[in-house]
mmCIF file of C-alpha atoms in Angstrom:
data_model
loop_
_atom_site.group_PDB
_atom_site.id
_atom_site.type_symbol
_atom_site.label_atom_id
_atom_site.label_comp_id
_atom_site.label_asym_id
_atom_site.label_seq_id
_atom_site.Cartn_x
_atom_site.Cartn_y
_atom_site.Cartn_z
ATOM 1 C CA UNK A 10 0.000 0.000 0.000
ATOM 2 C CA UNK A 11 3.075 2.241 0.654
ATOM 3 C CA UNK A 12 4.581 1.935 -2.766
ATOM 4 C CA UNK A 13 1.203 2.632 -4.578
ATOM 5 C CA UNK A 14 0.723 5.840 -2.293
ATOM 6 C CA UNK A 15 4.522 7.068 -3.213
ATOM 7 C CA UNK A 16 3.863 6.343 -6.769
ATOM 8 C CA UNK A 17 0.574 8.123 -6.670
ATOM 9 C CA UNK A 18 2.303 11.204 -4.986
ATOM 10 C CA UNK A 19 5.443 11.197 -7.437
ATOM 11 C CA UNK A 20 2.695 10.830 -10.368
ATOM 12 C CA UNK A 21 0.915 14.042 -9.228
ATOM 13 C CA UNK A 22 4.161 15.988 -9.247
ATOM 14 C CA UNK A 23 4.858 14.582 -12.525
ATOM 15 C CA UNK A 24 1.630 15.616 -13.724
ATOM 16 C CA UNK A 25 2.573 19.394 -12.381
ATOM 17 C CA UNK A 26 6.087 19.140 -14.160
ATOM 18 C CA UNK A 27 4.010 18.187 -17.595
ATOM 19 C CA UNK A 28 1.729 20.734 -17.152
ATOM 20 C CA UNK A 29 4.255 24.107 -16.452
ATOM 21 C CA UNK A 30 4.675 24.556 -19.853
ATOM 22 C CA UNK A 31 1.362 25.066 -20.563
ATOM 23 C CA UNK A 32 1.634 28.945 -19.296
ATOM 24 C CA UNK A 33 3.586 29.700 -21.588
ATOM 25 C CA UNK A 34 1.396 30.768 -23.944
ATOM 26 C CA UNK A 35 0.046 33.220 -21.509
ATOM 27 C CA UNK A 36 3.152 35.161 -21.698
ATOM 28 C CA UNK A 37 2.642 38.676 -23.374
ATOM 29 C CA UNK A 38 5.196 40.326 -25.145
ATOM 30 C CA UNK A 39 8.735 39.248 -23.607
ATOM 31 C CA UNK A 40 11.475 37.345 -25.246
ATOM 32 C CA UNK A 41 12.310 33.484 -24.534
ATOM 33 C CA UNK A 42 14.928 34.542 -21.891
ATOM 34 C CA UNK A 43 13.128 36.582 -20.254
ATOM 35 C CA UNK A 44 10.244 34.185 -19.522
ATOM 36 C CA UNK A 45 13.256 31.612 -18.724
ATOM 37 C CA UNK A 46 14.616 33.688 -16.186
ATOM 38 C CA UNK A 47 11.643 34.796 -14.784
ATOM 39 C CA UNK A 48 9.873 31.734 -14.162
ATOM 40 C CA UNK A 49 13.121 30.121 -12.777
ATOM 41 C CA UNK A 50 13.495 32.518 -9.915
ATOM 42 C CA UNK A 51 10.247 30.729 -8.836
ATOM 43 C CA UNK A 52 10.960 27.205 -10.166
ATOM 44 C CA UNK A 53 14.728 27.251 -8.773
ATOM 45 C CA UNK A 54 14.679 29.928 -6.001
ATOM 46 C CA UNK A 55 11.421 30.785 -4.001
ATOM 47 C CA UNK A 56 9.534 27.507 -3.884
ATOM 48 C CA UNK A 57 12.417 25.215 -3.428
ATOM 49 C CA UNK A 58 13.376 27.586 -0.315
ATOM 50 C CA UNK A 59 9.876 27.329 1.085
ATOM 51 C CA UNK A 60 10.176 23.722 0.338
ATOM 52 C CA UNK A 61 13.436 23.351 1.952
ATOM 53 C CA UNK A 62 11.860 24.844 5.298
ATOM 54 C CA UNK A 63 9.250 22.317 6.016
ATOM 55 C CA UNK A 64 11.982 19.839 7.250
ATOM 56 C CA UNK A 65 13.441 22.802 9.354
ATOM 57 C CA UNK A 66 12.217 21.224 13.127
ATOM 58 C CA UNK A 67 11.774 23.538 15.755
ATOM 59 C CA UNK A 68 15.105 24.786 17.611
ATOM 60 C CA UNK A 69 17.151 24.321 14.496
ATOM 61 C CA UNK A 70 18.063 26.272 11.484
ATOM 62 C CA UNK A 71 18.008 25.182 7.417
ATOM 63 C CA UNK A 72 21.403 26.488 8.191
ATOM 64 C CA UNK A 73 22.676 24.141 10.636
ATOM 65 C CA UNK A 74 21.430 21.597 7.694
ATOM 66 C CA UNK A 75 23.060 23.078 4.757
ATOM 67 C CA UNK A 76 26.084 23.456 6.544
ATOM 68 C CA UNK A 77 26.412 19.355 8.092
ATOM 69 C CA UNK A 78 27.353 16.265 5.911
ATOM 70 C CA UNK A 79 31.470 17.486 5.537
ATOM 71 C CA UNK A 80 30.520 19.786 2.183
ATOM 72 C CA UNK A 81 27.602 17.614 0.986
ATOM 73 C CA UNK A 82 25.847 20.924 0.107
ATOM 74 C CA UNK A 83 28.270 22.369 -1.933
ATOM 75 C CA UNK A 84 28.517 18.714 -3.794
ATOM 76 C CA UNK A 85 24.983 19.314 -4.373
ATOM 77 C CA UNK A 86 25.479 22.430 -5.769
ATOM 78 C CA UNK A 87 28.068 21.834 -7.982
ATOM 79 C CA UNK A 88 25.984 19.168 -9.545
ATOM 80 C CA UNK A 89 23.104 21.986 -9.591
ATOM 81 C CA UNK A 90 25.392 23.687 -11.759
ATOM 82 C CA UNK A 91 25.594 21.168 -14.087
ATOM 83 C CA UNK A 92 22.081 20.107 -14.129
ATOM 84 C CA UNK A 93 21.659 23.713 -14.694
ATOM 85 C CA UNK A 94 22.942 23.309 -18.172
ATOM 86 C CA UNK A 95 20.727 20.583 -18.857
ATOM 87 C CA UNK A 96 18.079 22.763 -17.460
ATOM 88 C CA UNK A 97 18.524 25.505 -20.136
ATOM 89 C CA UNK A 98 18.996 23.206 -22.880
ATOM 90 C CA UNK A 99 15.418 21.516 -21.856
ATOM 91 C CA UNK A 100 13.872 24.246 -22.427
ATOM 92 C CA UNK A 101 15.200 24.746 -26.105
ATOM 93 C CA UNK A 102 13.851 21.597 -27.028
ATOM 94 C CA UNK A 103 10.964 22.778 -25.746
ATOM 95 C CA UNK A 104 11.156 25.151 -28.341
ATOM 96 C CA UNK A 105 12.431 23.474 -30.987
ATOM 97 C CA UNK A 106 10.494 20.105 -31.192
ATOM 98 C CA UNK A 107 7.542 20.757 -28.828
ATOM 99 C CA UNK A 108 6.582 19.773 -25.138
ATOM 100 C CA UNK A 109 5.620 15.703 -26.499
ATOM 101 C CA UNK A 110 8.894 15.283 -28.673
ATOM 102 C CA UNK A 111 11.170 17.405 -26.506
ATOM 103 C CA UNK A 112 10.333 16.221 -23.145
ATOM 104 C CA UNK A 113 10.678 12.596 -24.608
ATOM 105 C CA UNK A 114 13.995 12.554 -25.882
ATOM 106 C CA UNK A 115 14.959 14.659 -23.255
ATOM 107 C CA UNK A 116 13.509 12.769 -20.702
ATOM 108 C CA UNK A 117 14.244 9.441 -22.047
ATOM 109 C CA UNK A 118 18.041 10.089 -22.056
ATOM 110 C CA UNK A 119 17.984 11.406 -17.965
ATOM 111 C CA UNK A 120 15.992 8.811 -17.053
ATOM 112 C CA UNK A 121 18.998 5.930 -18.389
ATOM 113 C CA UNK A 122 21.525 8.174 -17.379
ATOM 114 C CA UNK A 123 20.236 9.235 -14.076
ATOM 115 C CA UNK A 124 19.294 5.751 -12.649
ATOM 116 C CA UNK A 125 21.965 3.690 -13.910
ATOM 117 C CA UNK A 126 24.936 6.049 -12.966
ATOM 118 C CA UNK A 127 24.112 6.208 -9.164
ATOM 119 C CA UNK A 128 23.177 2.662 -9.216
ATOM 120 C CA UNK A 129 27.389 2.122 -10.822
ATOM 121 C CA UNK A 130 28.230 4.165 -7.896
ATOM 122 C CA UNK A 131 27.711 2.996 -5.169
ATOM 123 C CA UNK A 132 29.134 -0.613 -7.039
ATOM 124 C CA UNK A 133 25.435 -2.239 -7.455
ATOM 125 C CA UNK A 134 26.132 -5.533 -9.617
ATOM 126 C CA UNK A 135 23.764 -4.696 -12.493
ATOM 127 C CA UNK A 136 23.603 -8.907 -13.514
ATOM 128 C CA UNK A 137 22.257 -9.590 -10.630
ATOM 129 C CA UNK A 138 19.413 -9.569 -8.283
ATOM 130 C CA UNK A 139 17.963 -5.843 -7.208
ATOM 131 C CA UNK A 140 20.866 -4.399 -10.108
ATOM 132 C CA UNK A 141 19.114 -6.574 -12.375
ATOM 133 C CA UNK A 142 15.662 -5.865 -11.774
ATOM 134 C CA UNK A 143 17.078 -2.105 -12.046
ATOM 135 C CA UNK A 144 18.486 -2.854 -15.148
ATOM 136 C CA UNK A 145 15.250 -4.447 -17.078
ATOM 137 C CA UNK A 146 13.225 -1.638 -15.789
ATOM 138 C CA UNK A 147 15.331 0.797 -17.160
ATOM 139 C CA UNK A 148 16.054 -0.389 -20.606
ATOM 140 C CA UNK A 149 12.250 -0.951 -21.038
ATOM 141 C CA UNK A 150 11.531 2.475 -20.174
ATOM 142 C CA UNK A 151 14.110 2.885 -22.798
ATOM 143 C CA UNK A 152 12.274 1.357 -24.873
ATOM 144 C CA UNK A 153 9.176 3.188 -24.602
ATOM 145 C CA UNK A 154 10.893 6.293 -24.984
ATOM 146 C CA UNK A 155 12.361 5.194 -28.374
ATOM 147 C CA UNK A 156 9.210 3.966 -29.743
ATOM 148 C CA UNK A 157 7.781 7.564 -28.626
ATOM 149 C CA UNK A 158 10.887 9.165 -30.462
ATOM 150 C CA UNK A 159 9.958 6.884 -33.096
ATOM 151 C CA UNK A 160 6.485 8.354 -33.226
ATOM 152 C CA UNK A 161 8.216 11.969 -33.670
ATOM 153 C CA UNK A 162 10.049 11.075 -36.383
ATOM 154 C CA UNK A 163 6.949 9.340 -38.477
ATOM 155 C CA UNK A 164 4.892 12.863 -37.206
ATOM 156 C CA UNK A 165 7.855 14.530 -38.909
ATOM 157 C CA UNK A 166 7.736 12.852 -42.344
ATOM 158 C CA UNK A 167 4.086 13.124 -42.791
ATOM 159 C CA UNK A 168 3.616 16.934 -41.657
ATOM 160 C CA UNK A 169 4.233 20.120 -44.024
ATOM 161 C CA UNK A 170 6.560 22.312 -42.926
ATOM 162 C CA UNK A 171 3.407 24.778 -42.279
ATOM 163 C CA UNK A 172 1.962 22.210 -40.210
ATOM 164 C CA UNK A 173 5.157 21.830 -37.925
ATOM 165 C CA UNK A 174 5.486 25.487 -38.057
ATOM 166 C CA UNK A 175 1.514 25.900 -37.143
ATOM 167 C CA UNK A 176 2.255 23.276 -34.118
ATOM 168 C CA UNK A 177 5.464 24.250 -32.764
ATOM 169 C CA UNK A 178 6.524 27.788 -33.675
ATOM 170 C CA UNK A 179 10.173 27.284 -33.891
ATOM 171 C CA UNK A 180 9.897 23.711 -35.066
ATOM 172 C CA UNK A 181 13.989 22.638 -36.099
ATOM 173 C CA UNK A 182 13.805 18.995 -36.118
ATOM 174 C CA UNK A 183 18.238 18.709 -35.996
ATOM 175 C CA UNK A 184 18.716 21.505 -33.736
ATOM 176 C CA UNK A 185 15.999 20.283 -31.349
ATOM 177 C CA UNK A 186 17.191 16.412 -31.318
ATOM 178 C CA UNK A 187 20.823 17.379 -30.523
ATOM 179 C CA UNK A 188 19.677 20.117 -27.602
ATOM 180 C CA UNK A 189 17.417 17.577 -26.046
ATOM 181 C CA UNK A 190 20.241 14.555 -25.871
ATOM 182 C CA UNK A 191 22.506 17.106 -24.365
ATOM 183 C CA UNK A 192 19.580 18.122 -21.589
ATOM 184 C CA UNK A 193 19.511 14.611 -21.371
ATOM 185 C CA UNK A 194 22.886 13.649 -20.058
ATOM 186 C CA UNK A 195 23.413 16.849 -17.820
ATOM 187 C CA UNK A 196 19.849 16.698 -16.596
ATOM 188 C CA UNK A 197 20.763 13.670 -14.992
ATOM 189 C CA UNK A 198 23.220 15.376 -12.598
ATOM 190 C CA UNK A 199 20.135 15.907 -10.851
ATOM 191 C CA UNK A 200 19.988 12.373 -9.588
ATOM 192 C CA UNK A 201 23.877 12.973 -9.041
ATOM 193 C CA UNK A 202 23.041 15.468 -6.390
ATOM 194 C CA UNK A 203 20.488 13.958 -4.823
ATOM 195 C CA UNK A 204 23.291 10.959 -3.972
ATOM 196 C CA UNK A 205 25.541 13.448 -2.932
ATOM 197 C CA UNK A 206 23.081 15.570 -0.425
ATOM 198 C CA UNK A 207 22.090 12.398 1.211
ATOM 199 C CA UNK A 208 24.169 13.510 4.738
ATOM 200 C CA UNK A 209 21.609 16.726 4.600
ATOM 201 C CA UNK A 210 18.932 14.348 4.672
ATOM 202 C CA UNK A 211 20.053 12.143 7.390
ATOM 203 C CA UNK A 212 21.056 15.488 9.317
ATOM 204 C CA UNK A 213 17.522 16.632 9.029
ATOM 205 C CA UNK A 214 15.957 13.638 10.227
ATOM 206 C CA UNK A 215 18.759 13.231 13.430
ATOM 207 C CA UNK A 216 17.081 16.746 14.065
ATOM 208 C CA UNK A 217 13.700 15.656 14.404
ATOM 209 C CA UNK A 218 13.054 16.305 10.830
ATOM 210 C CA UNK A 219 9.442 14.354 9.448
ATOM 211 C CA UNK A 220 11.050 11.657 6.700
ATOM 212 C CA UNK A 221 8.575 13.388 4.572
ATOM 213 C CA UNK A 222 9.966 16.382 4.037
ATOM 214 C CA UNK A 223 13.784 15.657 4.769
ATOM 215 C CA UNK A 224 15.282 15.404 1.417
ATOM 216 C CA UNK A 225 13.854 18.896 0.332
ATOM 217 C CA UNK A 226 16.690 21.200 1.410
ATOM 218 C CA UNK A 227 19.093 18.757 -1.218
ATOM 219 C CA UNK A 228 16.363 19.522 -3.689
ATOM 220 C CA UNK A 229 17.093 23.443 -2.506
ATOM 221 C CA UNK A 230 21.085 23.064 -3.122
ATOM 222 C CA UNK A 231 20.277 21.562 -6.284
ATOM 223 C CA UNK A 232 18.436 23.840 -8.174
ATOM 224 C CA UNK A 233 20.080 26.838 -6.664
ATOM 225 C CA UNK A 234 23.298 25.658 -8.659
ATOM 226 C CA UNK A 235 20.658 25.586 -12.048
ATOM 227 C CA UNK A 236 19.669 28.745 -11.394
ATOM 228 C CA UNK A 237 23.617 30.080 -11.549
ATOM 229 C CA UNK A 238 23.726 28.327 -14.787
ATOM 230 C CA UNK A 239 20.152 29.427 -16.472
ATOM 231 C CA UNK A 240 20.842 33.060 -14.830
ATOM 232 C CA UNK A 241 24.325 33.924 -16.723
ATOM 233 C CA UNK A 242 22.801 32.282 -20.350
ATOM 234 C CA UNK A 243 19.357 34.426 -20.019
ATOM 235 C CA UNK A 244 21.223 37.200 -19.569
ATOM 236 C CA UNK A 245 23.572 37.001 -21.805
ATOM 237 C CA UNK A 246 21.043 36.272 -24.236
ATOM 238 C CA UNK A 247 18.598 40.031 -22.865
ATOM 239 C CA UNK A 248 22.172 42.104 -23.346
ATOM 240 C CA UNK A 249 22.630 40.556 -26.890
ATOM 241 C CA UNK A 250 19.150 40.792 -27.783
ATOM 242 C CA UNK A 251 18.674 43.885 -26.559
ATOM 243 C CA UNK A 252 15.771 42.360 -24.439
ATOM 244 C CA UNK A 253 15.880 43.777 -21.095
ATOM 245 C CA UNK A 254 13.313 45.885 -21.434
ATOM 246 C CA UNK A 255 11.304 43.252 -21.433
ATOM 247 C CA UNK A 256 11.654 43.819 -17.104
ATOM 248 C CA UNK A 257 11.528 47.727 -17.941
ATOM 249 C CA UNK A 258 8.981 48.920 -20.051
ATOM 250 C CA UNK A 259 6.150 46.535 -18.939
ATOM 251 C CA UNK A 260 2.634 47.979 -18.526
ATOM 252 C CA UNK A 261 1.607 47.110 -14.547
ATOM 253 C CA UNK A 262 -0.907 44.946 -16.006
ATOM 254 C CA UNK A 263 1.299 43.272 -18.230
ATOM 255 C CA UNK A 264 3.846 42.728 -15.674
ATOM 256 C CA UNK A 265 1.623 41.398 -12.897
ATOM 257 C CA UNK A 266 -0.021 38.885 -15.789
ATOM 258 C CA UNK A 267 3.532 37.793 -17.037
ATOM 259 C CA UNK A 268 5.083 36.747 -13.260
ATOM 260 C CA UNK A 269 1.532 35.485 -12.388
ATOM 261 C CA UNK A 270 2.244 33.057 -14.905
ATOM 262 C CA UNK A 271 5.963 32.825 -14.318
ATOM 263 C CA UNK A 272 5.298 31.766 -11.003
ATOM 264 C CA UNK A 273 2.821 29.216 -11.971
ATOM 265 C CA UNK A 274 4.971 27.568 -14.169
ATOM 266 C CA UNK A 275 7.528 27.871 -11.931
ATOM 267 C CA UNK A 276 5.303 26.106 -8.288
ATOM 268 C CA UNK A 277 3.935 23.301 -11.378
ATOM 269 C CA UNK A 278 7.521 22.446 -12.698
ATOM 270 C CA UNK A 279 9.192 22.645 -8.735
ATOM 271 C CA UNK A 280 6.044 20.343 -7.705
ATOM 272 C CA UNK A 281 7.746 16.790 -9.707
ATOM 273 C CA UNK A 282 10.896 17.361 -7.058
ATOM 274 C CA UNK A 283 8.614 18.184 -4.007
ATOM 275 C CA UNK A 284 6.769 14.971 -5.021
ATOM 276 C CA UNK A 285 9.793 12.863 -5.909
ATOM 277 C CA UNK A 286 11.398 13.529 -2.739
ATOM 278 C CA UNK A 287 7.651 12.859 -0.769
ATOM 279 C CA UNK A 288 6.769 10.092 -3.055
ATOM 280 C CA UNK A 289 10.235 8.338 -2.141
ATOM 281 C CA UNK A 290 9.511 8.020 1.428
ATOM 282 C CA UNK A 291 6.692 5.897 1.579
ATOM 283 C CA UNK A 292 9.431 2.933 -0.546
ATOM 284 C CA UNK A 293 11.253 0.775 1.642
ATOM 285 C CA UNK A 294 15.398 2.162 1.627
ATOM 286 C CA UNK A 295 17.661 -0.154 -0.386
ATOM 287 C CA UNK A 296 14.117 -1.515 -2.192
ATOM 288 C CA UNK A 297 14.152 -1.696 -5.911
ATOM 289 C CA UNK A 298 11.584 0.857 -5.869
ATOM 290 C CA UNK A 299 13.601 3.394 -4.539
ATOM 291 C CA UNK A 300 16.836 2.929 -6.768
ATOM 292 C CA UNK A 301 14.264 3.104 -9.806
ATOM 293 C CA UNK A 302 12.176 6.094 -8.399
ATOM 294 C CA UNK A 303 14.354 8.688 -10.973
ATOM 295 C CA UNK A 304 13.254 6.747 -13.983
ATOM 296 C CA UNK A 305 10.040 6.169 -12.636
ATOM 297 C CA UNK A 306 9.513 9.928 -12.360
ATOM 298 C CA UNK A 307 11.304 10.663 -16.028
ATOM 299 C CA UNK A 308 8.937 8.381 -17.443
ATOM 300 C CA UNK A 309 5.348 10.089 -15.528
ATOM 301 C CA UNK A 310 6.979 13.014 -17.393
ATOM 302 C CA UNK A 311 7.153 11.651 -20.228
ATOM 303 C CA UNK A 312 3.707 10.237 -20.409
ATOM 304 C CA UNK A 313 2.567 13.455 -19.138
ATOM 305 C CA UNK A 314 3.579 15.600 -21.662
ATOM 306 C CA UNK A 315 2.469 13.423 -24.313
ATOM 307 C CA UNK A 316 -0.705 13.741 -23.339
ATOM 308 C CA UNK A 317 -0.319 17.561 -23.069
ATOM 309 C CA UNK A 318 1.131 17.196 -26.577
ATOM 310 C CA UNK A 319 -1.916 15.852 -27.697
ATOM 311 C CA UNK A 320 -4.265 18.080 -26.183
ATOM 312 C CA UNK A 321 -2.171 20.908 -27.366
ATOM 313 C CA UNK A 322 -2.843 19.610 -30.856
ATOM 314 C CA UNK A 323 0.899 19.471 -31.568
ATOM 315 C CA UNK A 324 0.352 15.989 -32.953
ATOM 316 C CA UNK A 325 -2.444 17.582 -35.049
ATOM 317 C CA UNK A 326 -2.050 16.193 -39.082
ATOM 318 C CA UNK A 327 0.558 13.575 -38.054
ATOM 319 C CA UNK A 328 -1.139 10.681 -38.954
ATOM 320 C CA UNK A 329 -3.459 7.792 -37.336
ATOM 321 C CA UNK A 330 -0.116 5.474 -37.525
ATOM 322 C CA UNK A 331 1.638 8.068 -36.291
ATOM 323 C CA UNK A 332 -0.635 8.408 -33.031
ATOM 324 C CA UNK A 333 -1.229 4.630 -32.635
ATOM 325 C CA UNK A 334 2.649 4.248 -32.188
ATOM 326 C CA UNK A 335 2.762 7.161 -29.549
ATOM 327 C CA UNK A 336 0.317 5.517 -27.832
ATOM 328 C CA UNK A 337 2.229 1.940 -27.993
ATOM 329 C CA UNK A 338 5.375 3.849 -26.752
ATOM 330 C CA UNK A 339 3.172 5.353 -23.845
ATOM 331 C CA UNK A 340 1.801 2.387 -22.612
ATOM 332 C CA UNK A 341 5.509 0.948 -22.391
ATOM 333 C CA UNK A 342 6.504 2.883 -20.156
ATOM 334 C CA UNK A 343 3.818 2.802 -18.248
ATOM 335 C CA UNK A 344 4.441 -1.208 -17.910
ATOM 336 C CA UNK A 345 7.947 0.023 -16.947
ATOM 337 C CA UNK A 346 6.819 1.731 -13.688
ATOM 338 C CA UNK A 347 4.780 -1.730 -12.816
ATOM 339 C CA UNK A 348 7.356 -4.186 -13.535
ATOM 340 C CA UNK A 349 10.297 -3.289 -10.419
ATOM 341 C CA UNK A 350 7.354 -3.748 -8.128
ATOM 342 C CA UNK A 351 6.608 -7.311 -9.519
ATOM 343 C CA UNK A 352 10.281 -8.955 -9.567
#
């Protein structure tokens, strides 16, 4: 009953991550960088923070946390950093291929990379046992993902360029699938950090902490380094374009609508982290479950957004093949998340 009530958890967070991308479109009148930026003061900064607080006990400081586990939170934000770069590049394939395609590919590639890494680590024998089990579950969420990318490609071949234009406004098919392998592998530095902030996490609970809420100031660390990263690109990217006005010259009205939004998207996207790191606390420690909980989040994400992409009509013209084999790929990985909990 405990695993089904973490999955249930991590799935709703997934379902916010899927979903942040959505106000978007209510952006008016500011550049890509500037809605980047914006929305990852919230997504990387503010809720994180107030996250990080809620396994603050009584009599102690987030501080005293930060500060424990012989430089754990510096680890942690040095593999932020990195992360950070997979991050920024995310959101270009965003923009390039779409939120089904992009988050797919994207997705897909963190999901291998951040399980099976950590896993290598800490020397887990992937040919046998709990490794093993590990490794199935992994390569068929693999799977999925590649019949998904699959999908993208046929959607590709049988749309005009108007139509991929009319779906995704910056639709580059090369661009986007080389951005969102690269978001891939340095998203997964993520998972990195969560392995290295595990002596904030014990710290927290030797405090008093609830187990609930412990691994949240990791999560804090984490995306504090992203922001560093996403920070010096966006505004590099306002001085070249000449965009900062885009902060200046805003109407009140259109201000308060665009970081309404921005902070939306930013709570939605921060909510797949504050449910990973609930969601993992109802599996048993050392379980299968909880060495697979990464991919099992990558691929809520992924099912997620395909959905999104479909409601969003960016699959629009693509075919009824083309569909039929998204929805194969979808229903792959969803057999993925079952399958650790059965071996």
């Amino acid at each position: 009953m405990n695993t089904i009530i973490g999955l249930l958890i991590i799935a709703l967070g997934s379902f916010g991550q899927s979903s942040s991308y959505v106000p978007i479109n209510k952006i008016k009148d500011w550049s890509w960088e500037s809605f980047w930026l914006s929305q990852g003061v919230f997504a990387w900064l503010v809720f994180p923070f107030l996250g990080a607080l809620l396994a603050v006990p009584s009599g102690h400081s987030l501080g005293e946390i930060l500060s424990s586990g012989d430089g754990a939170a510096f680890k942690a934000l040095g593999y932020g950093v990195l992360w950070g770069i997979g991050g920024l590049t995310f959101g270009l394939s965003m923009r390039y291929l779409g939120v089904a395609l992009g988050q797919s590919i994207s997705l897909g590639t963190c999901s291998a990379f951040g399980t099976i890494i950590p896993a290598l680590m800490v020397g887990t024998d992937l040919f046998t046992g709990k490794g093993l089990a590990l490794l199935i579950g992994v390569c068929i969420a693999i799977a999925g993902i590649a019949v998904i990318g699959y999908a993208g490609s046929l959607r590709a071949q049988n749309m005009t360029e108007e139509q991929k234009k009319a779906a995704v406004k910056d639709f580059a098919l090369g661009k986007g699938l080389l951005v969102a392998l690269l978001a891939g592998v340095m998203s997964a530095c993520f998972s990195l950090g969560l392995e290295a902030a595990e002596p904030l996490k014990a710290t927290a609970i030797s405090f008093g902490a609830q187990s609930l809420f412990a691994g949240l100031p990791a999560i804090l660390m984490i995306t504090g380094g992203g922001f560093l990263t996403n920070a010096v690109y966006c505004l590099a990217q306002n001085a070249k374009n000449n965009t900062f006005s885009d902060y200046t010259k805003a109407t009140a009205g259109q201000l308060t609508n665009n970081l309404l939004f921005c902070a939306l998207a930013g709570v939605l996207w921060y909510s797949q982290f504050f449910g990973l790191a609930l969601g993992k606390s109802y599996f048993t420690e050392g379980s299968v479950m909880m060495a697979f909980s990464w991919s099992i989040l990558m691929s809520l994400n992924v099912t997620f957004s395909n959905v999104w992409g479909i409601l969003l009509k960016e699959w629009k013209g693509a075919g009824n093949k083309t569909v039929t084999v998204l929805i194969l790929g979808m229903l792959i990985l969803i057999f993925s998340l079952i399958l650790p909990n059965l071996m």
